[in-house]
Amino acid sequence: MRLTAPRVVPAAAESWTEEQRAIVEPMLARGPVLNIFRTLLNHAAAAKAFLVWGGYVLSRKNTLPPREREIVILRTGFLCRAGYEWTQHVPIARRAGLTDDEIARIKLGADVPGWSQPDAALLRATDDLHREQFVTEPVWAELARHFEERQRMDVVFTAGQYTQVSMMLNSFGVQLDEGQMLDSDLKGF
């Protein structure tokens, strides 16, 4: 975590406006509202727009299967040193079929043993996007051997969305939700 306290304080439920309540109402049906969303409530218009695009990236409309999508999300979060993002998505990645060993190897990248060719291509593409904001020709060709065009587009969309999310989390100082523990590899960032 880069900050030990929020720069943008999450909106307290007792002070939510009608507009803010309308944004979080669907979330309340699933449980407590996460700190990321309570923070975004401070800018309701942006929160509404953010939820539409973020909803696409996390939906079944995204042509990447959930497991592959989570590889891209976790690698992006780790490269951005976004402790909150990593912490939220590790359980999601497990539900999507990633093992604890695979999750640990995501931190190490594509060149460690054990990755399938498609998984390594996803990791390399995510690294390219993080480093260059561009998928290099060799990596694009590697992706093309395993993923159709719309899936390759969704790799870029997913990495881009979670780069933005990581920037917001890090810059706004969004703190972990109650009961969560920060991965030791992300302490001190």
GROMACS .gro file of C-alpha atoms in nm:
model
  189
    1MET     CA    1   0.000   0.000   0.000
    2ARG     CA    2   0.139   0.335  -0.093
    3LEU     CA    3  -0.054   0.538   0.164
    4THR     CA    4  -0.145   0.444   0.520
    5ALA     CA    5  -0.449   0.670   0.525
    6PRO     CA    6  -0.699   0.781   0.263
    7ARG     CA    7  -0.643   1.103   0.070
    8VAL     CA    8  -1.006   1.083  -0.037
    9VAL     CA    9  -1.211   0.971   0.261
   10PRO     CA   10  -1.477   0.711   0.179
   11ALA     CA   11  -1.828   0.858   0.195
   12ALA     CA   12  -2.002   0.757   0.517
   13ALA     CA   13  -2.338   0.583   0.472
   14GLU     CA   14  -2.515   0.824   0.704
   15SER     CA   15  -2.426   1.116   0.473
   16TRP     CA   16  -2.506   0.957   0.134
   17THR     CA   17  -2.720   1.169  -0.096
   18GLU     CA   18  -3.005   1.019  -0.296
   19GLU     CA   19  -2.773   1.007  -0.599
   20GLN     CA   20  -2.508   0.820  -0.400
   21ARG     CA   21  -2.767   0.580  -0.256
   22ALA     CA   22  -2.891   0.501  -0.606
   23ILE     CA   23  -2.536   0.410  -0.709
   24VAL     CA   24  -2.474   0.174  -0.417
   25GLU     CA   25  -2.821   0.024  -0.382
   26PRO     CA   26  -2.741  -0.278  -0.605
   27MET     CA   27  -2.417  -0.331  -0.409
   28LEU     CA   28  -2.595  -0.326  -0.072
   29ALA     CA   29  -2.801  -0.625  -0.181
   30ARG     CA   30  -2.474  -0.826  -0.199
   31GLY     CA   31  -2.324  -0.706   0.129
   32PRO     CA   32  -2.119  -0.415   0.259
   33VAL     CA   33  -2.009  -0.149   0.012
   34LEU     CA   34  -1.635  -0.181  -0.051
   35ASN     CA   35  -1.399   0.108   0.023
   36ILE     CA   36  -1.326   0.160  -0.347
   37PHE     CA   37  -1.693   0.233  -0.416
   38ARG     CA   38  -1.744   0.440  -0.101
   39THR     CA   39  -1.444   0.647  -0.212
   40LEU     CA   40  -1.577   0.690  -0.565
   41LEU     CA   41  -1.909   0.813  -0.424
   42ASN     CA   42  -1.731   1.143  -0.358
   43HIS     CA   43  -1.760   1.200  -0.736
   44ALA     CA   44  -2.096   1.047  -0.820
   45ALA     CA   45  -2.093   1.129  -1.193
   46ALA     CA   46  -1.753   0.966  -1.236
   47ALA     CA   47  -1.860   0.667  -1.023
   48LYS     CA   48  -2.161   0.604  -1.248
   49ALA     CA   49  -1.949   0.609  -1.563
   50PHE     CA   50  -1.675   0.400  -1.403
   51LEU     CA   51  -1.922   0.130  -1.302
   52VAL     CA   52  -2.052   0.092  -1.656
   53TRP     CA   53  -1.710   0.024  -1.812
   54GLY     CA   54  -1.583  -0.173  -1.512
   55GLY     CA   55  -1.902  -0.375  -1.528
   56TYR     CA   56  -1.824  -0.470  -1.887
   57VAL     CA   57  -1.468  -0.576  -1.806
   58LEU     CA   58  -1.588  -0.802  -1.523
   59SER     CA   59  -1.892  -0.936  -1.707
   60ARG     CA   60  -1.950  -1.235  -1.929
   61LYS     CA   61  -1.954  -0.990  -2.220
   62ASN     CA   62  -1.576  -0.972  -2.185
   63THR     CA   63  -1.464  -1.246  -2.425
   64LEU     CA   64  -1.175  -1.356  -2.204
   65PRO     CA   65  -1.271  -1.645  -1.980
   66PRO     CA   66  -1.274  -1.541  -1.611
   67ARG     CA   67  -0.951  -1.727  -1.530
   68GLU     CA   68  -0.759  -1.556  -1.810
   69ARG     CA   69  -0.914  -1.219  -1.725
   70GLU     CA   70  -0.796  -1.258  -1.366
   71ILE     CA   71  -0.440  -1.335  -1.481
   72VAL     CA   72  -0.438  -0.997  -1.658
   73ILE     CA   73  -0.600  -0.816  -1.364
   74LEU     CA   74  -0.367  -0.961  -1.101
   75ARG     CA   75  -0.055  -0.901  -1.310
   76THR     CA   76  -0.165  -0.541  -1.373
   77GLY     CA   77  -0.239  -0.483  -1.005
   78PHE     CA   78   0.093  -0.631  -0.900
   79LEU     CA   79   0.293  -0.429  -1.154
   80CYS     CA   80   0.113  -0.112  -1.040
   81ARG     CA   81   0.185  -0.205  -0.677
   82ALA     CA   82  -0.185  -0.172  -0.600
   83GLY     CA   83  -0.225  -0.363  -0.274
   84TYR     CA   84  -0.598  -0.304  -0.257
   85GLU     CA   85  -0.649  -0.434  -0.611
   86TRP     CA   86  -0.440  -0.745  -0.549
   87THR     CA   87  -0.618  -0.815  -0.221
   88GLN     CA   88  -0.965  -0.786  -0.376
   89HIS     CA   89  -0.887  -0.999  -0.680
   90VAL     CA   90  -0.699  -1.293  -0.526
   91PRO     CA   91  -1.025  -1.452  -0.401
   92ILE     CA   92  -1.193  -1.374  -0.734
   93ALA     CA   93  -0.902  -1.541  -0.916
   94ARG     CA   94  -0.936  -1.850  -0.696
   95ARG     CA   95  -1.307  -1.873  -0.777
   96ALA     CA   96  -1.215  -1.840  -1.146
   97GLY     CA   97  -0.989  -2.145  -1.119
   98LEU     CA   98  -0.640  -2.010  -1.049
   99THR     CA   99  -0.443  -2.204  -0.791
  100ASP     CA  100  -0.246  -2.044  -0.508
  101ASP     CA  101   0.074  -2.151  -0.687
  102GLU     CA  102  -0.038  -1.978  -1.008
  103ILE     CA  103  -0.136  -1.665  -0.815
  104ALA     CA  104   0.210  -1.656  -0.654
  105ARG     CA  105   0.375  -1.706  -0.996
  106ILE     CA  106   0.179  -1.415  -1.146
  107LYS     CA  107   0.406  -1.190  -0.940
  108LEU     CA  108   0.711  -1.343  -1.110
  109GLY     CA  109   0.590  -1.312  -1.468
  110ALA     CA  110   0.581  -1.520  -1.783
  111ASP     CA  111   0.931  -1.664  -1.775
  112VAL     CA  112   0.901  -1.873  -1.460
  113PRO     CA  113   0.836  -2.244  -1.520
  114GLY     CA  114   0.486  -2.382  -1.514
  115TRP     CA  115   0.287  -2.149  -1.738
  116SER     CA  116   0.102  -2.276  -2.040
  117GLN     CA  117   0.176  -2.091  -2.364
  118PRO     CA  118  -0.157  -1.901  -2.355
  119ASP     CA  119  -0.103  -1.796  -1.992
  120ALA     CA  120   0.252  -1.681  -2.065
  121ALA     CA  121   0.123  -1.480  -2.362
  122LEU     CA  122  -0.129  -1.304  -2.136
  123LEU     CA  123   0.142  -1.220  -1.885
  124ARG     CA  124   0.377  -1.091  -2.157
  125ALA     CA  125   0.101  -0.878  -2.309
  126THR     CA  126   0.020  -0.732  -1.968
  127ASP     CA  127   0.389  -0.656  -1.909
  128ASP     CA  128   0.413  -0.488  -2.251
  129LEU     CA  129   0.108  -0.276  -2.179
  130HIS     CA  130   0.240  -0.175  -1.839
  131ARG     CA  131   0.588  -0.093  -1.968
  132GLU     CA  132   0.517   0.042  -2.317
  133GLN     CA  133   0.141   0.108  -2.329
  134PHE     CA  134   0.164  -0.109  -2.640
  135VAL     CA  135   0.165  -0.482  -2.714
  136THR     CA  136   0.479  -0.551  -2.915
  137GLU     CA  137   0.457  -0.743  -3.244
  138PRO     CA  138   0.609  -1.068  -3.114
  139VAL     CA  139   0.376  -1.072  -2.814
  140TRP     CA  140   0.072  -0.983  -3.028
  141ALA     CA  141   0.161  -1.274  -3.258
  142GLU     CA  142   0.194  -1.502  -2.954
  143LEU     CA  143  -0.149  -1.390  -2.830
  144ALA     CA  144  -0.294  -1.449  -3.178
  145ARG     CA  145  -0.191  -1.816  -3.163
  146HIS     CA  146  -0.419  -1.864  -2.862
  147PHE     CA  147  -0.684  -1.591  -2.863
  148GLU     CA  148  -0.921  -1.456  -3.128
  149GLU     CA  149  -0.919  -1.087  -3.217
  150ARG     CA  150  -1.194  -0.977  -2.976
  151GLN     CA  151  -1.020  -1.162  -2.694
  152ARG     CA  152  -0.695  -0.982  -2.775
  153MET     CA  153  -0.887  -0.655  -2.766
  154ASP     CA  154  -1.030  -0.753  -2.428
  155VAL     CA  155  -0.677  -0.818  -2.298
  156VAL     CA  156  -0.597  -0.453  -2.374
  157PHE     CA  157  -0.930  -0.330  -2.234
  158THR     CA  158  -0.882  -0.531  -1.914
  159ALA     CA  159  -0.523  -0.422  -1.854
  160GLY     CA  160  -0.618  -0.062  -1.930
  161GLN     CA  161  -0.916  -0.067  -1.694
  162TYR     CA  162  -0.715  -0.214  -1.410
  163THR     CA  163  -0.424   0.023  -1.468
  164GLN     CA  164  -0.672   0.307  -1.419
  165VAL     CA  165  -0.822   0.135  -1.115
  166SER     CA  166  -0.473   0.090  -0.969
  167MET     CA  167  -0.393   0.457  -1.027
  168MET     CA  168  -0.712   0.558  -0.848
  169LEU     CA  169  -0.660   0.320  -0.557
  170ASN     CA  170  -0.298   0.422  -0.508
  171SER     CA  171  -0.355   0.797  -0.552
  172PHE     CA  172  -0.675   0.821  -0.346
  173GLY     CA  173  -0.525   0.606  -0.070
  174VAL     CA  174  -0.806   0.349  -0.068
  175GLN     CA  175  -0.743   0.128   0.234
  176LEU     CA  176  -0.814  -0.243   0.265
  177ASP     CA  177  -1.162  -0.340   0.372
  178GLU     CA  178  -1.220  -0.476   0.719
  179GLY     CA  179  -1.066  -0.819   0.778
  180GLN     CA  180  -0.830  -0.809   0.479
  181MET     CA  181  -0.453  -0.862   0.496
  182LEU     CA  182  -0.202  -0.706   0.261
  183ASP     CA  183   0.024  -0.943   0.067
  184SER     CA  184   0.375  -0.913   0.210
  185ASP     CA  185   0.518  -0.856  -0.140
  186LEU     CA  186   0.315  -0.535  -0.167
  187LYS     CA  187   0.408  -0.383   0.169
  188GLY     CA  188   0.612  -0.064   0.155
  189PHE     CA  189   0.481   0.053  -0.183
   0.00000   0.00000   0.00000
